[in-house]
Amino acid sequence: MLPTLSPGRRDAWVLALCQGLYTAAISIDLTLTGLTGYQLAPDKALATLPFALITVAGAVVTLSAAFLLQRLGRRLGFALGALAGACGGAVSVWAVMHANFWVFCLGTAAVGVFQAFAGYYRLAAADAVGAAEKGRAVSRVLAGGVVAAVLGPLLAAWSKDLFPQALFAGAYLMVCLLGLLSLALLLGLYRDHQTAAAAGPQAIEPPRSFAEVARQPIFAASVANNVIGSAVMMLVMTAAPLAAVGHHHSIDDGAGIIQWHMVGMYAPSLIAGTLIQRVGLGPMLFAGMALNAACVAVAMASTDLVAFYLALFCLGVGWNFMFVGGTTLLAQSYRPSERAKVQGLAELLRYGITAAASLVAGPLLERYGWAGLNAAVLPLLALAAAMTLWWVAAQRREAAVLEQA
């Protein structure tokens, strides 16, 4: 039974369930789409196009999704995103059964639309509660991916042979069903409550220009942690299986490393919100950066299998701390009248830079090796630390002014 302590918390639990369903669905797509594309492509050079379209479609739609969520309301907007995911799964089933590569591309692009809308689940949960509860609301939603991150690939392996005459079609049927289940939860249980405590005194203030919002230290720190944390994670994660195989570990070892990494990405969400309330947002963010730095140190020190597992686990936990903390800062950086604009542009920036990181991972690994690629992460972490220190200093100045008043 869903907790009903408050409408905002209830909504957060519904979104956590939807996050789990989305994570399971996208895990299936990410696990099998490269293989399916290779199987269907008329030219094998196009084999990775369906996989790329998931990210590209998400990036293209993410800004429009923010304004659509504002116009339609989050309940209907999120339902529309889940419906796109279900349709994407269904189209992919048809495409695989009929061996149609271009229709399959259409299906994976629709799943990318689902991804764009689901990216706002955590922000919706943060907007529904007061400032003190935002970190816990964000971590609660991301915790929905803990089981799904492991279950998705297992579900893909179990369902890919459901239709013997069409390999992988059964897995995409699972994507369709997970999207439909998410749709039912959103329409049946989600209400998008916005309490007075969540809105705060800024609710009646007019919107500022994006440039004015972006000049705030809190916004700079939020973007630094969300964008840099995600880019670092994608860069190292994308290269890790290739590096593991290149250092004489098996393909199954590479898959196991990523699965362990995904546990690190989502499991800390069970306690991240509580940690923010107990130790503070600043220490949480710096702990995330330190864990990313630990990943670099371990990766540069050894290429043993244990080192790969430890490095990628540290990377996952570090991303979680930076992402939960960065999202909490982002949710505090805008007025309600600015929500769609600021959230949309911040997510577009994160999508674009993360996609670029995934594209350069292979060339960087090929040219500089596993140690060199990890070393390239350190300047990015230093930039994130500088932006976060700027926000911490501004926060302390504001506290000093309040004490003197």
Short mmCIF file of C-alpha atoms in Angstrom, two decimals:
data_model
loop_
_atom_site.label_atom_id
_atom_site.label_comp_id
_atom_site.label_asym_id
_atom_site.label_seq_id
_atom_site.Cartn_x
_atom_site.Cartn_y
_atom_site.Cartn_z
CA MET A 1 0.00 0.00 0.00
CA LEU A 2 1.30 3.45 -0.91
CA PRO A 3 2.25 5.77 1.96
CA THR A 4 -0.29 8.61 2.39
CA LEU A 5 1.37 10.84 4.95
CA SER A 6 0.93 13.77 2.60
CA PRO A 7 -0.25 14.25 -1.00
CA GLY A 8 3.25 15.27 -2.11
CA ARG A 9 4.85 12.17 -0.58
CA ARG A 10 2.18 9.95 -2.10
CA ASP A 11 2.91 11.42 -5.52
CA ALA A 12 6.64 10.79 -4.96
CA TRP A 13 5.95 7.10 -4.28
CA VAL A 14 3.85 6.81 -7.45
CA LEU A 15 6.65 8.45 -9.42
CA ALA A 16 9.15 6.06 -7.80
CA LEU A 17 7.13 3.11 -9.11
CA CYS A 18 6.95 4.73 -12.55
CA GLN A 19 10.71 5.37 -12.43
CA GLY A 20 11.22 1.66 -11.77
CA LEU A 21 8.99 0.67 -14.69
CA TYR A 22 10.72 3.17 -16.98
CA THR A 23 14.20 2.00 -15.89
CA ALA A 24 13.28 -1.63 -16.56
CA ALA A 25 11.90 -0.72 -19.99
CA ILE A 26 14.89 1.39 -21.02
CA SER A 27 17.28 -1.27 -19.71
CA ILE A 28 15.69 -3.80 -22.05
CA ASP A 29 16.00 -1.43 -24.98
CA LEU A 30 19.59 -0.52 -24.17
CA THR A 31 20.54 -4.17 -23.69
CA LEU A 32 19.18 -5.49 -26.99
CA THR A 33 18.82 -2.59 -29.43
CA GLY A 34 22.41 -2.75 -30.68
CA LEU A 35 22.03 -6.45 -31.46
CA THR A 36 18.60 -5.98 -33.01
CA GLY A 37 19.86 -3.10 -35.15
CA TYR A 38 22.72 -5.28 -36.42
CA GLN A 39 20.25 -8.06 -37.21
CA LEU A 40 17.86 -5.82 -39.16
CA ALA A 41 20.11 -3.17 -40.75
CA PRO A 42 20.28 -3.29 -44.58
CA ASP A 43 23.79 -1.85 -44.22
CA LYS A 44 25.72 -2.94 -41.12
CA ALA A 45 27.17 0.58 -40.86
CA LEU A 46 23.65 1.63 -39.79
CA ALA A 47 23.44 -0.97 -37.03
CA THR A 48 23.89 1.52 -34.17
CA LEU A 49 21.37 4.04 -35.55
CA PRO A 50 18.35 2.66 -33.59
CA PHE A 51 20.39 2.77 -30.37
CA ALA A 52 21.52 6.35 -31.05
CA LEU A 53 17.94 7.45 -31.79
CA ILE A 54 16.90 6.73 -28.19
CA THR A 55 19.25 9.46 -26.95
CA VAL A 56 18.77 11.77 -29.94
CA ALA A 57 14.97 11.67 -29.72
CA GLY A 58 15.17 12.26 -25.97
CA ALA A 59 17.41 15.28 -26.48
CA VAL A 60 15.19 16.73 -29.21
CA VAL A 61 11.99 16.32 -27.20
CA THR A 62 13.18 17.22 -23.69
CA LEU A 63 12.63 21.01 -23.96
CA SER A 64 9.21 20.62 -25.59
CA ALA A 65 8.31 18.05 -22.92
CA ALA A 66 8.91 20.61 -20.17
CA PHE A 67 6.47 23.10 -21.73
CA LEU A 68 3.95 20.36 -22.53
CA LEU A 69 4.02 19.22 -18.90
CA GLN A 70 3.27 22.80 -17.86
CA ARG A 71 0.46 23.21 -20.39
CA LEU A 72 -1.29 19.83 -20.01
CA GLY A 73 -0.39 19.26 -16.37
CA ARG A 74 2.11 16.65 -15.26
CA ARG A 75 -0.43 13.86 -14.87
CA LEU A 76 -1.51 13.96 -18.52
CA GLY A 77 1.96 14.91 -19.73
CA PHE A 78 3.65 11.98 -18.00
CA ALA A 79 0.85 9.70 -19.22
CA LEU A 80 1.55 10.88 -22.77
CA GLY A 81 5.23 10.00 -22.32
CA ALA A 82 4.38 6.53 -21.00
CA LEU A 83 2.01 6.02 -23.93
CA ALA A 84 4.86 6.93 -26.31
CA GLY A 85 7.01 4.29 -24.63
CA ALA A 86 4.27 1.66 -24.97
CA CYS A 87 3.76 2.55 -28.62
CA GLY A 88 7.51 2.42 -29.17
CA GLY A 89 7.62 -1.09 -27.76
CA ALA A 90 4.67 -2.19 -29.88
CA VAL A 91 6.13 -0.69 -33.06
CA SER A 92 9.44 -2.42 -32.29
CA VAL A 93 7.66 -5.78 -31.93
CA TRP A 94 6.04 -5.31 -35.36
CA ALA A 95 9.33 -4.20 -36.91
CA VAL A 96 11.25 -7.20 -35.58
CA MET A 97 8.56 -9.63 -36.71
CA HIS A 98 8.55 -8.10 -40.20
CA ALA A 99 12.33 -7.48 -40.31
CA ASN A 100 11.79 -3.77 -41.06
CA PHE A 101 14.81 -1.73 -39.96
CA TRP A 102 13.34 1.74 -40.55
CA VAL A 103 10.14 1.01 -38.64
CA PHE A 104 12.34 -0.31 -35.82
CA CYS A 105 14.13 3.06 -35.80
CA LEU A 106 10.72 4.70 -35.37
CA GLY A 107 10.03 2.45 -32.38
CA THR A 108 13.30 3.24 -30.60
CA ALA A 109 12.80 6.97 -31.22
CA ALA A 110 9.41 6.70 -29.46
CA VAL A 111 11.16 5.07 -26.50
CA GLY A 112 13.47 8.09 -26.50
CA VAL A 113 10.39 10.29 -26.11
CA PHE A 114 9.43 8.19 -23.08
CA GLN A 115 12.93 8.78 -21.71
CA ALA A 116 12.59 12.56 -22.10
CA PHE A 117 9.33 12.72 -20.13
CA ALA A 118 10.54 10.29 -17.45
CA GLY A 119 13.52 12.56 -16.86
CA TYR A 120 11.14 15.00 -15.16
CA TYR A 121 9.78 12.51 -12.59
CA ARG A 122 12.39 13.50 -10.00
CA LEU A 123 11.77 17.23 -10.52
CA ALA A 124 8.01 16.75 -10.20
CA ALA A 125 8.53 15.03 -6.86
CA ALA A 126 10.81 17.85 -5.67
CA ASP A 127 8.29 20.52 -6.70
CA ALA A 128 5.52 18.85 -4.69
CA VAL A 129 7.20 19.26 -1.28
CA GLY A 130 8.79 22.01 0.78
CA ALA A 131 12.48 22.93 0.57
CA ALA A 132 13.51 20.68 3.48
CA GLU A 133 11.95 17.61 1.82
CA LYS A 134 13.20 18.09 -1.75
CA GLY A 135 16.34 15.96 -1.44
CA ARG A 136 14.42 13.08 0.08
CA ALA A 137 11.70 13.32 -2.61
CA VAL A 138 14.32 13.18 -5.40
CA SER A 139 16.13 10.21 -3.85
CA ARG A 140 12.82 8.41 -3.30
CA VAL A 141 12.01 8.62 -7.00
CA LEU A 142 15.46 7.49 -8.12
CA ALA A 143 15.28 4.60 -5.66
CA GLY A 144 12.57 3.18 -7.89
CA GLY A 145 15.33 2.19 -10.30
CA VAL A 146 17.23 0.00 -7.80
CA VAL A 147 15.54 -3.31 -8.60
CA ALA A 148 14.69 -2.34 -12.18
CA ALA A 149 18.33 -1.64 -13.09
CA VAL A 150 19.11 -5.30 -12.42
CA LEU A 151 15.72 -6.71 -13.41
CA GLY A 152 15.66 -5.03 -16.84
CA PRO A 153 18.59 -6.96 -18.39
CA LEU A 154 17.35 -10.20 -16.79
CA LEU A 155 13.87 -9.58 -18.21
CA ALA A 156 15.45 -8.92 -21.61
CA ALA A 157 17.30 -12.24 -21.48
CA TRP A 158 14.16 -14.12 -20.40
CA SER A 159 11.75 -12.58 -22.93
CA LYS A 160 13.90 -12.32 -26.07
CA ASP A 161 12.93 -15.88 -27.15
CA LEU A 162 9.19 -15.62 -26.42
CA PHE A 163 8.52 -15.65 -30.17
CA PRO A 164 10.86 -18.28 -31.66
CA GLN A 165 10.23 -17.05 -35.19
CA ALA A 166 11.35 -13.51 -34.33
CA LEU A 167 14.33 -13.21 -31.97
CA PHE A 168 14.07 -10.24 -29.55
CA ALA A 169 10.40 -9.47 -30.38
CA GLY A 170 9.29 -10.75 -26.97
CA ALA A 171 11.64 -8.35 -25.20
CA TYR A 172 10.10 -5.36 -26.95
CA LEU A 173 6.67 -6.65 -25.97
CA MET A 174 7.89 -6.30 -22.37
CA VAL A 175 8.80 -2.65 -23.14
CA CYS A 176 5.25 -2.11 -24.38
CA LEU A 177 3.69 -3.74 -21.30
CA LEU A 178 5.90 -1.78 -18.89
CA GLY A 179 4.87 1.46 -20.62
CA LEU A 180 1.18 0.53 -20.35
CA LEU A 181 1.56 -0.31 -16.66
CA SER A 182 3.23 3.06 -16.09
CA LEU A 183 0.37 4.74 -17.96
CA ALA A 184 -2.19 3.03 -15.71
CA LEU A 185 -0.35 4.09 -12.54
CA LEU A 186 -0.11 7.70 -13.67
CA LEU A 187 -3.75 8.01 -14.66
CA GLY A 188 -5.03 6.03 -11.70
CA LEU A 189 -2.90 7.22 -8.77
CA TYR A 190 -0.83 10.31 -9.64
CA ARG A 191 -2.43 13.70 -8.85
CA ASP A 192 0.45 16.23 -9.12
CA HIS A 193 -0.24 17.99 -5.83
CA GLN A 194 1.36 21.41 -5.40
CA THR A 195 1.13 22.50 -1.78
CA ALA A 196 1.58 26.02 -0.46
CA ALA A 197 4.73 24.87 1.36
CA ALA A 198 6.14 23.55 -1.89
CA ALA A 199 5.37 26.69 -3.84
CA GLY A 200 6.60 29.08 -1.14
CA PRO A 201 6.45 32.88 -1.27
CA GLN A 202 7.91 32.85 -4.80
CA ALA A 203 4.67 31.50 -6.23
CA ILE A 204 3.30 34.96 -7.10
CA GLU A 205 6.59 36.48 -8.30
CA PRO A 206 7.00 37.18 -12.05
CA PRO A 207 9.41 35.11 -14.15
CA ARG A 208 12.98 36.27 -14.68
CA SER A 209 15.05 35.86 -17.83
CA PHE A 210 17.00 32.64 -18.14
CA ALA A 211 20.24 34.65 -18.07
CA GLU A 212 19.26 36.09 -14.69
CA VAL A 213 18.45 32.64 -13.33
CA ALA A 214 21.70 31.22 -14.72
CA ARG A 215 23.80 33.86 -12.93
CA GLN A 216 22.77 32.47 -9.54
CA PRO A 217 25.46 30.41 -7.77
CA ILE A 218 22.82 27.84 -6.84
CA PHE A 219 21.90 27.30 -10.49
CA ALA A 220 25.55 27.08 -11.55
CA ALA A 221 26.22 24.48 -8.86
CA SER A 222 23.10 22.49 -9.82
CA VAL A 223 24.07 22.36 -13.49
CA ALA A 224 27.71 21.55 -12.66
CA ASN A 225 26.69 18.55 -10.56
CA ASN A 226 23.90 17.31 -12.84
CA VAL A 227 25.72 17.81 -16.13
CA ILE A 228 29.32 17.05 -15.14
CA GLY A 229 28.29 14.15 -12.92
CA SER A 230 26.28 12.61 -15.77
CA ALA A 231 28.95 13.29 -18.41
CA VAL A 232 31.71 11.73 -16.28
CA MET A 233 29.53 8.74 -15.54
CA MET A 234 28.62 8.21 -19.22
CA LEU A 235 32.20 8.68 -20.43
CA VAL A 236 33.69 6.07 -18.07
CA MET A 237 30.72 3.68 -18.16
CA THR A 238 30.63 3.58 -21.97
CA ALA A 239 34.32 2.78 -22.18
CA ALA A 240 34.47 0.31 -19.29
CA PRO A 241 33.24 -2.89 -21.04
CA LEU A 242 35.54 -2.22 -24.01
CA ALA A 243 38.47 -1.57 -21.68
CA ALA A 244 37.73 -4.73 -19.67
CA VAL A 245 37.73 -6.89 -22.80
CA GLY A 246 40.85 -5.10 -24.03
CA HIS A 247 42.61 -6.09 -20.80
CA HIS A 248 41.79 -9.79 -21.33
CA HIS A 249 38.57 -10.04 -19.32
CA SER A 250 35.52 -11.76 -20.84
CA ILE A 251 32.44 -10.18 -22.39
CA ASP A 252 30.41 -11.59 -19.49
CA ASP A 253 32.81 -9.83 -17.11
CA GLY A 254 32.13 -6.57 -18.95
CA ALA A 255 28.38 -7.06 -18.57
CA GLY A 256 28.80 -7.87 -14.87
CA ILE A 257 30.82 -4.70 -14.33
CA ILE A 258 28.01 -2.58 -15.80
CA GLN A 259 25.36 -4.38 -13.79
CA TRP A 260 27.33 -3.72 -10.58
CA HIS A 261 27.76 -0.11 -11.68
CA MET A 262 23.99 0.28 -12.09
CA VAL A 263 23.48 -1.03 -8.55
CA GLY A 264 25.86 1.70 -7.42
CA MET A 265 23.88 4.28 -9.43
CA TYR A 266 20.51 3.55 -7.86
CA ALA A 267 20.95 1.77 -4.50
CA PRO A 268 22.26 4.89 -2.65
CA SER A 269 18.95 6.59 -3.43
CA LEU A 270 17.50 4.59 -0.54
CA ILE A 271 19.54 6.73 1.88
CA ALA A 272 20.62 9.79 -0.13
CA GLY A 273 17.72 11.98 0.99
CA THR A 274 18.34 11.15 4.65
CA LEU A 275 22.06 11.86 4.21
CA ILE A 276 21.31 15.30 2.78
CA GLN A 277 19.17 16.14 5.80
CA ARG A 278 21.78 14.88 8.26
CA VAL A 279 25.10 16.05 6.81
CA GLY A 280 23.95 18.82 4.49
CA LEU A 281 23.81 19.27 0.73
CA GLY A 282 27.36 20.61 0.32
CA PRO A 283 29.13 17.64 1.98
CA MET A 284 26.91 15.27 -0.01
CA LEU A 285 27.97 16.86 -3.31
CA PHE A 286 31.65 16.86 -2.41
CA ALA A 287 31.39 13.22 -1.32
CA GLY A 288 30.03 12.41 -4.80
CA MET A 289 33.00 14.16 -6.43
CA ALA A 290 35.41 12.35 -4.10
CA LEU A 291 33.90 9.00 -5.08
CA ASN A 292 34.30 9.86 -8.76
CA ALA A 293 37.94 10.75 -8.05
CA ALA A 294 38.31 7.40 -6.25
CA CYS A 295 37.02 5.70 -9.39
CA VAL A 296 39.76 7.44 -11.39
CA ALA A 297 42.44 6.46 -8.85
CA VAL A 298 41.44 2.79 -8.81
CA ALA A 299 41.11 2.63 -12.61
CA MET A 300 44.57 4.16 -13.11
CA ALA A 301 46.17 1.94 -10.50
CA SER A 302 45.08 -1.47 -11.80
CA THR A 303 43.31 -3.27 -14.64
CA ASP A 304 42.49 -6.37 -12.57
CA LEU A 305 38.85 -7.44 -12.69
CA VAL A 306 38.33 -6.46 -9.04
CA ALA A 307 39.61 -2.97 -9.85
CA PHE A 308 37.07 -2.60 -12.66
CA TYR A 309 34.25 -3.64 -10.34
CA LEU A 310 35.38 -1.29 -7.56
CA ALA A 311 35.98 1.66 -9.89
CA LEU A 312 32.60 1.36 -11.60
CA PHE A 313 30.79 0.94 -8.28
CA CYS A 314 32.44 4.12 -6.94
CA LEU A 315 31.47 5.85 -10.19
CA GLY A 316 27.82 4.82 -9.76
CA VAL A 317 27.57 5.98 -6.14
CA GLY A 318 29.41 9.21 -6.96
CA TRP A 319 26.98 9.93 -9.79
CA ASN A 320 24.03 9.29 -7.49
CA PHE A 321 25.23 11.73 -4.84
CA MET A 322 25.98 14.45 -7.41
CA PHE A 323 22.73 13.86 -9.31
CA VAL A 324 20.43 13.80 -6.28
CA GLY A 325 22.18 16.84 -4.81
CA GLY A 326 22.28 18.70 -8.12
CA THR A 327 18.58 18.06 -8.74
CA THR A 328 17.77 19.33 -5.24
CA LEU A 329 19.67 22.54 -5.99
CA LEU A 330 17.97 22.91 -9.36
CA ALA A 331 14.53 22.60 -7.75
CA GLN A 332 15.46 25.49 -5.41
CA SER A 333 16.85 27.78 -8.13
CA TYR A 334 13.66 28.84 -9.95
CA ARG A 335 10.29 30.38 -9.24
CA PRO A 336 7.14 28.41 -10.11
CA SER A 337 6.54 30.75 -13.08
CA GLU A 338 10.00 29.84 -14.42
CA ARG A 339 9.73 26.09 -13.91
CA ALA A 340 9.20 24.85 -17.48
CA LYS A 341 11.83 27.14 -19.00
CA VAL A 342 14.56 26.45 -16.45
CA GLN A 343 13.93 22.73 -16.10
CA GLY A 344 13.72 22.27 -19.87
CA LEU A 345 16.95 24.11 -20.66
CA ALA A 346 18.83 22.44 -17.79
CA GLU A 347 17.72 19.00 -18.98
CA LEU A 348 18.56 19.85 -22.60
CA LEU A 349 22.07 20.83 -21.53
CA ARG A 350 22.47 17.60 -19.55
CA TYR A 351 21.21 15.48 -22.45
CA GLY A 352 23.45 17.17 -25.01
CA ILE A 353 26.69 16.99 -23.05
CA THR A 354 26.00 13.45 -21.84
CA ALA A 355 25.35 12.32 -25.42
CA ALA A 356 28.63 13.97 -26.50
CA ALA A 357 30.46 12.13 -23.71
CA SER A 358 29.12 8.79 -24.93
CA LEU A 359 30.27 9.57 -28.49
CA VAL A 360 33.84 10.54 -27.53
CA ALA A 361 34.35 7.64 -25.09
CA GLY A 362 35.41 5.19 -27.80
CA PRO A 363 37.90 7.51 -29.58
CA LEU A 364 39.41 8.62 -26.24
CA LEU A 365 39.84 5.02 -25.12
CA GLU A 366 41.41 4.07 -28.45
CA ARG A 367 43.87 6.97 -28.41
CA TYR A 368 44.78 7.38 -24.74
CA GLY A 369 43.88 4.06 -23.16
CA TRP A 370 41.84 3.29 -20.03
CA ALA A 371 44.13 5.24 -17.67
CA GLY A 372 44.27 8.27 -19.97
CA LEU A 373 40.49 8.38 -20.36
CA ASN A 374 40.04 8.35 -16.60
CA ALA A 375 42.66 11.07 -16.15
CA ALA A 376 40.62 13.28 -18.51
CA VAL A 377 37.80 13.20 -15.93
CA LEU A 378 39.77 15.08 -13.26
CA PRO A 379 39.53 18.60 -14.79
CA LEU A 380 35.76 18.14 -15.10
CA LEU A 381 35.48 17.20 -11.44
CA ALA A 382 37.62 20.22 -10.53
CA LEU A 383 35.18 22.47 -12.42
CA ALA A 384 32.22 20.92 -10.58
CA ALA A 385 34.01 21.49 -7.26
CA ALA A 386 34.71 25.14 -8.13
CA MET A 387 31.06 25.82 -9.03
CA THR A 388 29.90 24.10 -5.86
CA LEU A 389 32.34 26.12 -3.74
CA TRP A 390 30.95 29.30 -5.32
CA TRP A 391 27.46 28.31 -4.17
CA VAL A 392 28.70 27.36 -0.68
CA ALA A 393 30.43 30.74 -0.32
CA ALA A 394 27.33 32.61 -1.51
CA GLN A 395 25.20 30.64 0.93
CA ARG A 396 27.50 31.55 3.81
CA ARG A 397 27.42 35.24 2.85
CA GLU A 398 23.62 35.17 2.82
CA ALA A 399 23.56 33.50 6.24
CA ALA A 400 25.94 36.15 7.62
CA VAL A 401 23.74 38.96 6.31
CA LEU A 402 20.66 37.38 7.91
CA GLU A 403 22.46 37.10 11.24
CA GLN A 404 23.39 40.79 11.18
CA ALA A 405 19.87 41.90 10.25
#
